Coordinates of C-alpha atoms in Angstrom, one line a residue:
X18 CA 98.2 108.5 131.0
X19 CA 95.2 106.9 132.5
X20 CA 91.7 107.9 131.1
X21 CA 88.8 107.8 133.0
X22 CA 84.8 108.0 133.3
X23 CA 83.5 110.9 134.2
X24 CA 80.1 111.7 134.8
X25 CA 79.2 112.5 131.2
X26 CA 80.2 109.3 129.1
X27 CA 82.1 112.0 126.6
X28 CA 84.2 113.4 129.5
X29 CA 88.3 112.3 129.9
X30 CA 90.0 111.6 133.2
X31 CA 93.6 112.2 133.7
X32 CA 95.9 110.8 136.4
X33 CA 98.6 111.3 137.9
X34 CA 99.4 114.3 135.5
X35 CA 99.2 118.1 136.4
X36 CA 98.3 120.7 133.9
X37 CA 99.7 124.4 134.0
X38 CA 97.8 126.7 131.6
X39 CA 101.3 129.2 130.3
X40 CA 100.4 132.3 129.9
X41 CA 101.3 133.2 126.7
X42 CA 100.0 130.0 125.3
X43 CA 96.7 128.4 126.5
X44 CA 97.9 125.7 123.9
X45 CA 100.9 124.5 125.6
X46 CA 101.2 122.3 128.3
X47 CA 104.1 120.9 130.5
X48 CA 104.3 116.8 131.9
X49 CA 104.5 116.1 135.2
X50 CA 104.3 113.3 137.7
X51 CA 105.7 109.2 138.1
X52 CA 103.3 108.9 134.8
X53 CA 105.7 110.6 132.1
X54 CA 109.1 108.0 131.1
X55 CA 112.4 109.3 130.9
X56 CA 113.1 111.2 127.6
X57 CA 115.4 108.6 125.6
X58 CA 118.2 110.2 123.6
X59 CA 119.2 113.8 123.5
X60 CA 115.8 114.9 124.6
X61 CA 115.6 115.0 128.5
X62 CA 115.0 118.6 128.6
X63 CA 111.7 119.8 129.6
X64 CA 109.1 118.6 127.6
X65 CA 107.0 120.5 126.0
X66 CA 103.3 119.2 124.1
X67 CA 101.5 122.0 121.9
X68 CA 97.5 121.7 120.9
X69 CA 97.1 124.6 118.7
X70 CA 92.9 123.4 118.6
X71 CA 92.8 122.6 122.2
X72 CA 91.0 119.6 123.5
X73 CA 88.1 119.6 125.5
X74 CA 89.6 119.3 129.0
X75 CA 91.4 122.1 127.9
X76 CA 88.5 123.7 126.7
X77 CA 87.4 123.1 129.9
X78 CA 90.6 124.5 131.7
X79 CA 90.5 127.7 130.0
X80 CA 86.9 129.0 130.6
X81 CA 87.2 128.1 134.6
X82 CA 90.1 129.4 134.6
X83 CA 90.8 133.3 132.5
X84 CA 89.1 134.6 135.2
X85 CA 90.8 133.3 138.3
X86 CA 94.1 133.1 137.0
X87 CA 94.2 129.6 136.9
X88 CA 92.3 126.8 136.7
X89 CA 91.8 123.2 137.2
X90 CA 89.1 120.6 136.4
X91 CA 88.6 118.2 139.7
X92 CA 86.3 115.2 140.3
X93 CA 83.7 114.4 143.0
X94 CA 81.2 112.2 144.3
X95 CA 81.6 110.4 140.5
X96 CA 79.8 113.6 138.8
X97 CA 81.7 116.9 137.0
X98 CA 80.5 120.1 138.3
X99 CA 81.7 123.9 137.2
X100 CA 82.5 126.6 138.6
X101 CA 83.7 130.0 136.9
X102 CA 84.5 133.5 138.1
X103 CA 81.5 135.2 138.1
X104 CA 80.1 137.1 135.4
X105 CA 80.9 134.6 133.0
X106 CA 78.3 131.9 132.5
X107 CA 79.5 128.0 132.7
X108 CA 79.6 126.6 129.9
X109 CA 76.8 123.3 130.2
X110 CA 79.4 121.4 126.8
X111 CA 82.1 121.7 129.1
X112 CA 81.4 121.6 132.5
X113 CA 84.3 122.9 134.6
X114 CA 84.9 123.0 137.8
X115 CA 87.8 125.1 140.2
X116 CA 89.9 122.8 142.3
X117 CA 93.4 123.0 144.0
X118 CA 96.3 124.1 141.9
X119 CA 98.7 121.1 142.7
X120 CA 96.9 118.0 142.1
X121 CA 94.6 118.5 139.2
X122 CA 93.0 115.3 137.2
X123 CA 91.1 116.9 134.5
X124 CA 87.6 116.0 133.4
X125 CA 85.8 117.6 130.4
X126 CA 82.2 117.1 129.3
X127 CA 82.0 117.2 125.4
X128 CA 78.0 117.1 125.2
X129 CA 77.3 120.3 123.0
X130 CA 80.4 119.0 120.8
X131 CA 79.1 115.8 120.5
X132 CA 75.4 117.1 119.6
X133 CA 77.0 119.7 116.8
X134 CA 79.3 116.6 115.3
X135 CA 77.8 115.1 111.8
X136 CA 80.7 112.0 112.9
X137 CA 79.8 110.0 116.0
X138 CA 83.3 110.0 118.4
X139 CA 82.0 105.6 119.8
X140 CA 84.1 103.2 117.8
X141 CA 86.5 100.4 118.5
X142 CA 89.1 103.1 118.9
X143 CA 87.6 105.7 121.4
X144 CA 89.9 107.8 123.0
X145 CA 93.1 106.5 121.0
X146 CA 95.3 108.9 119.7
X147 CA 96.2 108.8 116.2
X148 CA 99.0 110.9 114.0
X149 CA 98.9 111.2 110.9
X150 CA 102.0 112.7 108.6
X151 CA 101.3 114.7 105.6
X152 CA 97.5 116.5 104.6
X153 CA 97.8 115.0 101.0
X154 CA 94.9 113.2 99.6
X155 CA 95.7 109.9 101.3
X156 CA 96.6 111.5 104.8
X157 CA 93.3 113.4 104.7
X158 CA 91.4 110.2 103.7
X159 CA 93.2 108.0 106.1
X160 CA 92.3 110.4 108.9
X161 CA 88.6 110.3 108.2
X162 CA 89.1 106.6 107.9
X163 CA 90.5 106.8 111.6
X164 CA 88.1 109.0 113.1
X165 CA 85.3 106.6 111.8
X166 CA 86.4 104.2 114.4
X167 CA 87.1 106.7 116.8
X168 CA 90.2 107.7 116.8
X169 CA 91.4 111.5 117.9
X170 CA 93.6 112.5 115.1
X171 CA 95.7 115.1 114.7
X172 CA 97.5 115.4 110.9
X173 CA 100.2 117.5 110.5
X174 CA 101.7 118.7 107.2
X175 CA 104.9 120.6 105.8
X176 CA 103.2 123.1 104.0
X177 CA 100.6 125.9 104.2
X178 CA 97.3 124.9 103.9
X179 CA 96.3 124.5 99.8
X180 CA 93.2 127.3 99.9
X181 CA 95.5 130.2 102.0
X182 CA 98.4 132.1 100.3
X183 CA 101.5 129.8 99.6
X184 CA 99.9 126.6 99.6
X185 CA 99.4 125.8 95.9
X186 CA 103.1 125.2 94.3
X187 CA 101.8 125.9 91.1
X188 CA 105.6 124.8 90.1
X189 CA 104.3 121.3 90.7
X190 CA 100.7 121.8 89.8
X191 CA 99.4 118.6 87.6
X192 CA 96.0 116.8 87.8
X193 CA 94.1 113.8 89.1
X194 CA 91.9 111.8 87.7
X195 CA 89.8 109.9 90.0
X196 CA 88.7 106.2 88.4
X197 CA 86.6 103.7 90.3
X198 CA 89.6 102.7 92.2
X199 CA 89.7 105.9 94.1
X200 CA 86.1 106.8 94.1
X201 CA 85.7 103.8 96.1
X202 CA 87.4 104.6 98.9
X203 CA 85.6 108.2 99.4
X204 CA 82.1 106.7 98.7
X205 CA 82.3 103.9 101.0
X206 CA 83.1 107.1 104.0
X207 CA 80.2 108.6 102.2
X208 CA 81.9 111.4 100.4
X209 CA 80.2 112.6 97.9
X210 CA 82.2 113.9 94.7
X211 CA 81.1 117.3 92.7
X212 CA 78.6 116.6 90.6
X213 CA 79.6 119.9 88.7
X214 CA 80.0 119.0 85.0
X215 CA 83.6 120.9 84.9
X216 CA 84.6 117.6 87.3
X217 CA 83.6 115.0 85.0
X218 CA 85.7 113.4 82.6
X219 CA 84.6 113.3 78.6
X220 CA 87.9 111.6 77.6
X221 CA 91.3 112.1 76.6
X222 CA 92.8 112.6 73.1
X223 CA 96.2 111.3 72.2
X224 CA 98.0 113.5 69.1
X225 CA 101.1 111.3 67.6
X226 CA 103.8 112.7 65.9
X227 CA 102.0 111.7 62.6
X228 CA 99.0 113.7 63.3
X229 CA 96.6 111.4 63.5
X230 CA 94.3 112.1 66.6
X231 CA 92.7 109.5 68.5
X232 CA 90.0 109.9 71.0
X233 CA 88.7 108.0 74.4
X234 CA 85.9 108.6 75.5
X235 CA 85.5 108.3 79.1
X236 CA 82.6 108.2 82.2
X237 CA 82.2 108.9 85.3
X238 CA 86.1 110.3 85.5
X239 CA 86.1 113.0 88.2
X240 CA 89.6 115.6 87.8
X241 CA 90.9 117.0 90.1
X242 CA 93.8 119.8 90.6
X243 CA 95.6 118.1 93.0
X244 CA 95.5 121.5 95.4
X245 CA 92.4 121.2 95.2
X246 CA 91.8 117.7 96.0
X247 CA 93.9 118.4 98.6
X248 CA 91.9 121.4 100.1
X249 CA 88.4 119.0 99.1
X250 CA 89.2 116.1 101.1
X251 CA 90.6 118.3 104.3
X252 CA 87.6 120.6 104.0
X253 CA 85.6 116.9 104.1
X254 CA 87.5 115.8 107.9
X255 CA 86.9 118.8 109.2
X256 CA 82.9 119.3 108.1
X257 CA 82.3 115.3 109.1
X258 CA 84.3 114.7 112.7
X259 CA 84.7 118.0 114.1
X260 CA 85.7 117.2 117.5
X261 CA 88.1 114.5 116.2
X262 CA 90.3 115.7 113.3
X263 CA 92.8 118.7 113.9
X264 CA 94.9 119.5 111.1
X265 CA 98.5 121.1 111.4
X266 CA 100.2 122.6 109.3
X267 CA 104.0 124.2 108.2
X268 CA 104.8 121.2 110.9
X269 CA 106.9 119.4 109.9
X270 CA 108.2 115.4 111.1
X271 CA 111.9 115.6 112.8
X272 CA 112.4 112.0 114.0
X273 CA 110.1 109.2 115.8
X274 CA 110.2 106.9 119.3
X275 CA 108.8 104.0 118.4
X276 CA 109.9 103.2 121.8
X277 CA 108.0 105.9 123.8
X278 CA 105.7 106.4 121.0
X279 CA 106.0 110.2 120.1
X280 CA 106.7 111.6 117.5
X281 CA 109.1 114.9 117.6
X282 CA 107.3 118.1 115.3
X283 CA 109.6 121.2 114.7
X284 CA 107.7 124.3 112.3
X285 CA 108.8 123.3 108.8
X286 CA 111.1 127.1 109.2
X287 CA 112.8 125.8 112.1
X288 CA 113.8 122.2 110.7
X289 CA 116.5 121.4 112.5
X290 CA 116.4 123.3 115.6
X291 CA 116.1 121.9 118.6
X292 CA 114.2 124.9 120.4
X293 CA 111.4 124.4 118.7
X294 CA 110.7 121.0 118.7
X295 CA 107.4 119.4 119.7
X296 CA 107.4 116.2 121.1
X297 CA 103.2 114.4 120.0
X298 CA 102.4 111.4 121.6
X299 CA 100.5 108.7 119.8
X300 CA 98.1 104.9 120.4
X301 CA 99.1 104.8 116.1
X302 CA 101.3 107.0 113.5
X303 CA 100.7 107.3 109.7
X304 CA 102.9 108.1 107.6
X305 CA 101.7 109.3 104.5
X306 CA 104.0 111.8 104.2
X307 CA 104.8 111.8 100.2
X308 CA 107.3 109.6 97.9
X309 CA 110.1 111.7 99.5
X310 CA 109.0 110.4 103.1
X311 CA 110.8 111.2 106.6
X312 CA 108.8 108.9 108.5
X313 CA 109.8 106.1 106.2
X314 CA 113.1 107.5 106.2
X315 CA 112.9 107.6 109.8
X316 CA 112.0 103.7 109.7
X317 CA 114.5 102.4 107.4
X318 CA 117.4 104.2 109.6
X319 CA 115.8 102.6 113.0
X320 CA 115.2 98.9 111.5
X321 CA 118.3 97.2 109.5
X322 CA 115.6 94.6 108.2
X323 CA 113.6 97.7 106.6
X324 CA 114.0 97.6 103.4
X325 CA 113.5 99.9 100.6
X326 CA 114.1 100.6 97.2
X327 CA 113.5 103.5 95.4
X328 CA 114.0 104.3 91.3
X329 CA 113.3 107.9 89.5
X330 CA 111.0 107.7 86.5
X331 CA 113.5 109.4 84.4
X332 CA 111.7 112.5 83.4
X333 CA 111.1 116.0 84.7
X334 CA 108.4 117.9 84.0
X335 CA 107.6 121.9 83.9
X336 CA 104.3 123.1 83.7
X337 CA 102.3 126.0 82.4
X338 CA 99.3 127.8 83.5
X339 CA 95.8 129.6 81.8
X340 CA 95.8 129.5 77.7
X341 CA 93.0 130.6 76.1
X342 CA 91.8 128.3 73.0
X343 CA 89.8 125.5 72.2
X344 CA 91.4 122.4 70.5
X345 CA 88.9 119.5 71.4
X346 CA 87.7 117.4 68.6
X347 CA 84.5 116.9 67.2
X348 CA 83.4 114.3 70.3
X349 CA 84.4 116.5 73.0
X350 CA 83.3 120.3 71.4
X351 CA 80.8 122.3 72.6
X352 CA 80.4 119.9 75.6
X353 CA 80.6 120.8 79.3
X354 CA 83.7 118.7 81.1
X355 CA 87.8 118.0 81.5
X356 CA 89.6 116.1 78.9
X357 CA 93.5 115.3 78.8
X358 CA 95.4 115.9 75.6
X359 CA 98.4 114.1 75.2
X360 CA 101.2 114.7 72.8
X361 CA 104.1 112.7 71.8
X362 CA 107.4 113.4 70.3
X363 CA 109.0 112.6 67.3
X364 CA 112.3 109.9 68.4
X365 CA 111.7 110.9 72.2
X366 CA 109.8 108.8 74.3
X367 CA 111.0 110.2 77.2
X368 CA 109.5 113.6 75.9
X369 CA 106.0 114.5 75.9
X370 CA 103.5 117.0 76.1
X371 CA 99.8 117.9 77.8
X372 CA 97.0 120.0 78.0
X373 CA 93.9 119.5 80.4
X374 CA 91.1 122.1 80.0
X375 CA 90.4 123.8 83.7
X376 CA 87.1 125.1 84.4
X377 CA 86.6 128.5 83.0
X378 CA 88.1 126.8 79.4
X379 CA 91.6 128.0 79.7
X380 CA 94.2 125.1 79.3
X381 CA 96.9 124.1 81.6
X382 CA 99.5 121.2 81.0
X383 CA 103.5 120.3 81.4
X384 CA 106.0 119.7 79.3
X385 CA 108.0 116.5 80.2
X386 CA 112.2 115.6 79.4
X387 CA 114.7 113.1 80.0
X388 CA 116.1 113.8 83.5
X389 CA 118.8 116.5 83.0
X390 CA 117.3 118.0 79.3
X391 CA 115.3 121.0 80.7
X392 CA 118.8 122.3 82.1
X393 CA 120.5 122.1 78.8
X394 CA 117.6 124.7 77.1
X395 CA 119.6 127.9 77.4
X396 CA 116.5 130.1 76.0
X397 CA 113.0 130.8 75.3
X398 CA 113.3 130.1 71.7
X399 CA 115.0 126.9 72.7
X400 CA 111.8 125.9 74.2
X401 CA 109.8 127.1 70.9
X402 CA 112.3 125.3 69.1
X403 CA 111.6 121.9 70.2
X404 CA 107.6 122.4 70.6
X405 CA 107.3 123.3 67.1
X406 CA 109.2 120.6 65.6
X407 CA 109.0 117.6 68.1
X408 CA 104.8 117.4 68.0
X409 CA 102.5 117.2 65.8
X410 CA 99.8 120.0 66.9
X411 CA 100.2 122.5 68.9
X412 CA 98.1 125.3 68.3
X413 CA 100.9 127.9 67.1
X414 CA 99.7 131.3 69.2
X415 CA 100.3 128.9 72.5
X416 CA 104.0 128.0 71.7
X417 CA 105.2 131.3 72.6
X418 CA 103.5 131.6 75.8
X419 CA 104.4 128.1 76.5
X420 CA 108.0 128.9 76.4
X421 CA 108.1 131.9 78.4
X422 CA 106.3 130.4 81.4
X423 CA 108.5 126.6 80.9
X424 CA 111.5 129.2 80.8
X425 CA 110.9 130.5 84.3
X426 CA 110.3 127.2 86.4
X427 CA 112.6 125.1 88.1
X428 CA 111.6 121.0 86.9
X429 CA 110.4 118.3 89.0
X430 CA 110.5 114.9 88.9
X431 CA 107.8 112.9 86.9
X432 CA 107.6 110.7 90.1
X433 CA 109.7 107.7 91.7
X434 CA 108.3 104.2 92.0
X435 CA 109.4 103.1 95.6
X436 CA 108.7 99.9 97.3
X437 CA 109.5 99.2 100.8
X438 CA 109.9 95.5 102.5
X439 CA 106.7 96.2 104.9
X440 CA 104.4 98.5 105.3
X441 CA 104.5 98.8 109.4
X442 CA 105.9 99.2 112.3
X443 CA 104.9 98.7 115.7
X444 CA 102.3 101.6 116.1
X445 CA 103.1 102.9 112.8
X446 CA 101.7 102.0 109.1
X447 CA 103.1 104.0 105.9
X448 CA 100.4 104.7 103.0
X449 CA 100.2 106.2 100.1
X450 CA 103.5 107.4 98.0
X451 CA 105.5 107.0 101.6
X452 CA 104.6 103.6 100.9
X453 CA 103.8 102.3 97.8
X454 CA 104.7 105.5 95.1
X455 CA 104.8 105.1 91.0
X456 CA 105.4 107.2 88.2
X457 CA 101.7 108.9 86.2
X458 CA 102.0 106.0 83.4
X459 CA 98.8 104.2 84.1
X460 CA 97.6 107.2 86.2
X461 CA 97.7 104.5 89.8
X462 CA 99.2 107.5 92.0
X463 CA 96.6 109.0 94.0
X464 CA 93.8 106.6 93.9
X465 CA 96.4 103.5 94.9
X466 CA 97.2 106.2 97.8
X467 CA 93.6 106.5 98.5
X468 CA 92.6 102.7 98.0
X469 CA 95.2 102.3 101.0
X470 CA 93.5 104.3 103.0
X471 CA 90.4 101.8 102.3
X472 CA 92.2 99.3 103.7
X473 CA 93.4 101.2 106.4
X474 CA 90.3 101.8 107.7
X475 CA 89.1 98.1 106.9
X476 CA 92.1 96.4 108.7
X477 CA 91.4 98.4 112.0
X478 CA 88.0 96.8 111.4
X479 CA 89.5 93.0 111.2
X480 CA 91.5 93.7 114.0
X481 CA 88.9 94.6 116.7
X482 CA 89.7 97.1 118.1
X483 CA 93.3 95.0 119.6
X484 CA 95.5 98.4 118.6
X485 CA 98.7 96.2 118.5
X486 CA 97.6 94.2 115.8
X487 CA 96.4 97.1 113.8
X488 CA 99.8 97.4 111.9
X489 CA 100.5 93.7 110.9
X490 CA 96.5 93.3 110.2
X491 CA 96.9 96.0 107.2
X492 CA 100.9 95.6 106.0
X493 CA 99.0 91.6 105.4
X494 CA 95.9 93.2 103.7
X495 CA 97.7 95.5 101.6
X496 CA 101.7 95.0 101.4
X497 CA 101.1 91.9 97.6
X498 CA 99.2 94.6 96.1
X499 CA 101.1 97.6 97.0
X500 CA 104.1 95.3 95.3
X501 CA 102.5 94.1 92.4
X502 CA 101.9 97.7 91.6
X503 CA 105.5 98.6 92.0
X504 CA 106.1 95.3 89.2
X505 CA 103.7 96.9 87.0
X506 CA 105.0 100.5 86.9
X507 CA 108.4 99.0 86.9
X508 CA 107.6 96.8 83.7
X509 CA 105.9 99.6 81.9
X510 CA 109.3 101.5 81.9
X511 CA 109.9 99.1 79.7
X512 CA 107.7 101.1 77.0
X513 CA 110.1 103.9 77.7
X514 CA 113.6 102.6 77.9
X515 CA 112.6 100.8 74.2
X516 CA 115.7 98.1 74.7
X517 CA 114.6 96.6 71.7
X518 CA 110.8 93.8 71.1
X519 CA 113.5 91.3 73.1
X520 CA 113.3 92.8 75.9
X521 CA 111.7 90.7 79.0
X522 CA 109.4 93.5 80.9
X523 CA 107.5 94.1 77.2
X524 CA 107.4 90.9 75.9
X525 CA 105.1 90.5 79.0
X526 CA 102.8 93.2 79.2
X527 CA 102.0 92.4 75.4
X528 CA 102.3 88.9 75.6
X529 CA 99.5 89.5 78.4
X530 CA 97.2 91.8 76.4
X531 CA 97.8 89.8 73.4
X532 CA 97.1 85.7 74.0
X533 CA 94.2 87.8 77.0
X534 CA 92.1 90.2 74.9
X535 CA 92.0 86.6 72.4
X536 CA 90.9 84.6 75.1
X537 CA 88.4 86.9 76.4
X538 CA 87.5 86.3 73.1
X539 CA 87.2 82.5 72.5
X540 CA 86.6 82.1 76.4
X541 CA 85.2 84.4 78.2
X542 CA 83.3 82.1 80.5
X543 CA 86.8 81.6 81.7
X544 CA 88.9 84.0 81.4
X545 CA 87.1 86.7 81.3
X546 CA 85.7 90.0 79.9
X547 CA 89.5 91.9 79.0
X548 CA 92.9 91.4 80.4
X549 CA 93.6 92.4 84.1
X550 CA 95.5 95.0 82.8
X551 CA 93.0 96.3 81.3
X552 CA 90.8 96.5 84.4
X553 CA 93.5 98.9 86.3
X554 CA 90.2 101.5 87.5
X555 CA 88.8 98.1 89.8
X556 CA 91.2 94.8 89.8
X557 CA 93.7 94.5 92.6
X558 CA 97.0 94.9 91.5
X559 CA 98.5 92.0 92.5
X560 CA 95.8 90.1 90.4
X561 CA 97.0 91.9 88.1
X562 CA 100.6 91.2 87.8
X563 CA 99.9 87.0 88.4
X564 CA 98.0 87.4 85.4
X565 CA 100.5 89.3 83.3
X566 CA 103.3 86.7 84.6
X567 CA 100.8 83.6 83.8
X568 CA 99.6 85.3 80.4
X569 CA 103.7 85.8 79.5
X570 CA 104.4 82.5 80.7
X571 CA 101.6 81.0 78.3
X572 CA 102.5 82.9 76.0
X573 CA 105.9 81.4 75.7
X574 CA 104.8 78.3 76.1
X575 CA 102.4 78.7 73.4
X576 CA 105.7 79.8 71.2
X577 CA 107.6 77.3 71.8
X578 CA 105.4 74.4 71.0
X579 CA 104.7 76.7 67.7
X580 CA 108.6 76.7 67.3
X581 CA 109.3 73.0 68.1
X582 CA 106.2 72.1 65.6
X583 CA 107.4 74.4 62.8
X584 CA 110.9 72.5 63.5
X585 CA 109.1 69.1 63.5
X586 CA 107.7 69.4 60.4
X587 CA 110.3 71.7 58.7
X588 CA 113.1 68.1 59.6
X589 CA 110.6 65.4 58.7
X590 CA 110.8 67.3 55.1
X591 CA 114.6 67.4 55.1
X592 CA 115.4 64.3 56.6
X593 CA 114.5 62.3 53.3
X594 CA 115.9 64.5 51.1
X595 CA 119.2 64.3 53.7
X596 CA 119.2 61.4 53.8
X597 CA 118.9 60.6 50.0
X598 CA 121.8 63.2 49.4
X599 CA 123.9 61.4 51.5
X600 CA 123.5 57.7 50.0
X601 CA 124.3 59.1 47.3
X602 CA 128.0 60.6 48.4
X603 CA 128.6 57.5 49.9
X604 CA 127.8 55.6 46.2
X605 CA 130.2 57.6 44.6
X606 CA 132.6 57.5 47.2

């Protein structure tokens, strides 16, 4: 397609293309003419491109044609002029002229839209089209970074909008705590996080099997349910970039064509149906569709050099909701704010129980078990037995209600660990769980996803308008940290697997924390104020992994030196005695 300026600097012209409105749907247009490439694969049927939110040029066509039954916009003497059916006011924001119906080129002004928008469509990539697959926190944040640089952005999401009926899956509900890493990605966009006390994190409370409660205070973090965070960011994207960002819910990606840069979408209810397939052209395609990413699978099938490692957390969880009570320790009692309680089970590192305080002072949470163990529970009373015998301190009044709720729900995976050999392909990038999913052990999933959206924004600026350079630039800026996060999360699994004190991953993490704590006290000017693993809120993941490996190697050298000294001292003490004994034996002989 060719875009041209037409009078108003915001206007756009399509050449070698004719737009035909269908009577049943002004949102559907068919592309004809020599500019359209031949369709690849079996999709050589007539191409239908659907845009639920009409673009400025489609709005102009609709405004001019509603009364006359047909409409197009032509360019005369370098300026856009408008004509509408009698009785209809000409829209100053979309000045339109009805011209020939055979050879149409479209030119629509957007001055009124631009004046009402809170964000400008100008930028290094003005006029370029980005398609984002996935409207979770990562997808919506990426959409805002793209729009900031001038992209027109369409976001497609398989599920319903969270705020709509059926948009929230309570069986998978869990909380997200935004730490400085995730908050920084939103603050760079100017997104103001809620300051209501109920969103602010007070801290966490641990309930070990011994019953001895420990409290960790936190300040500045923000707690959300996943659905609330997703809807908040959708709303922010809409309000900040109303001209540039459009959301399409209930739409799933079926396949992508990397050659012709088209993504084929189908209604989520009609997956696999070619009749309902819609081809969406893009200049940049962003995969943010979660750990089970269809986008990632498409790249994997299209490129034999694109490799993906996926491992499961080994845990499944069920959710319970809205139980009344007050389980706060003295440190948090009477204070507004969010708290997270964590129970560990007796003799089973995979079993855990959580409770977080809701804004209405009720509690919701999860009951996690080793994968497959939920299927072995035969009744609510069995759950009651587990809750009362394996955990210390769960309120007795909660136990029957929790057992009834979790008994009726299906278990969900507690997370997968994903590592991609690279995070890009031509005109395509992956971010969030689609690129680097992790388990909840360190609470980095959503925070790392938002950070990846920020890195994409930085890559767009580093590429300085060179769209072809964006994917590789993003990959170079993010891959090391994504792989570092994968390794850190994988090593943390040793705490659950409990292979023993000689497990290499366990020893590496332990050595880093112990040696790092000592060095941070002895030589803070050289080492820093604390080990990198304890700086997960801000430190780059690649640096954290390098510090873990460095300190583990240093600890191994120290241990080897100590062992060598001990052996030498022991040998120095034993050698004279052995020599005397040997001489005595020889003399006796």
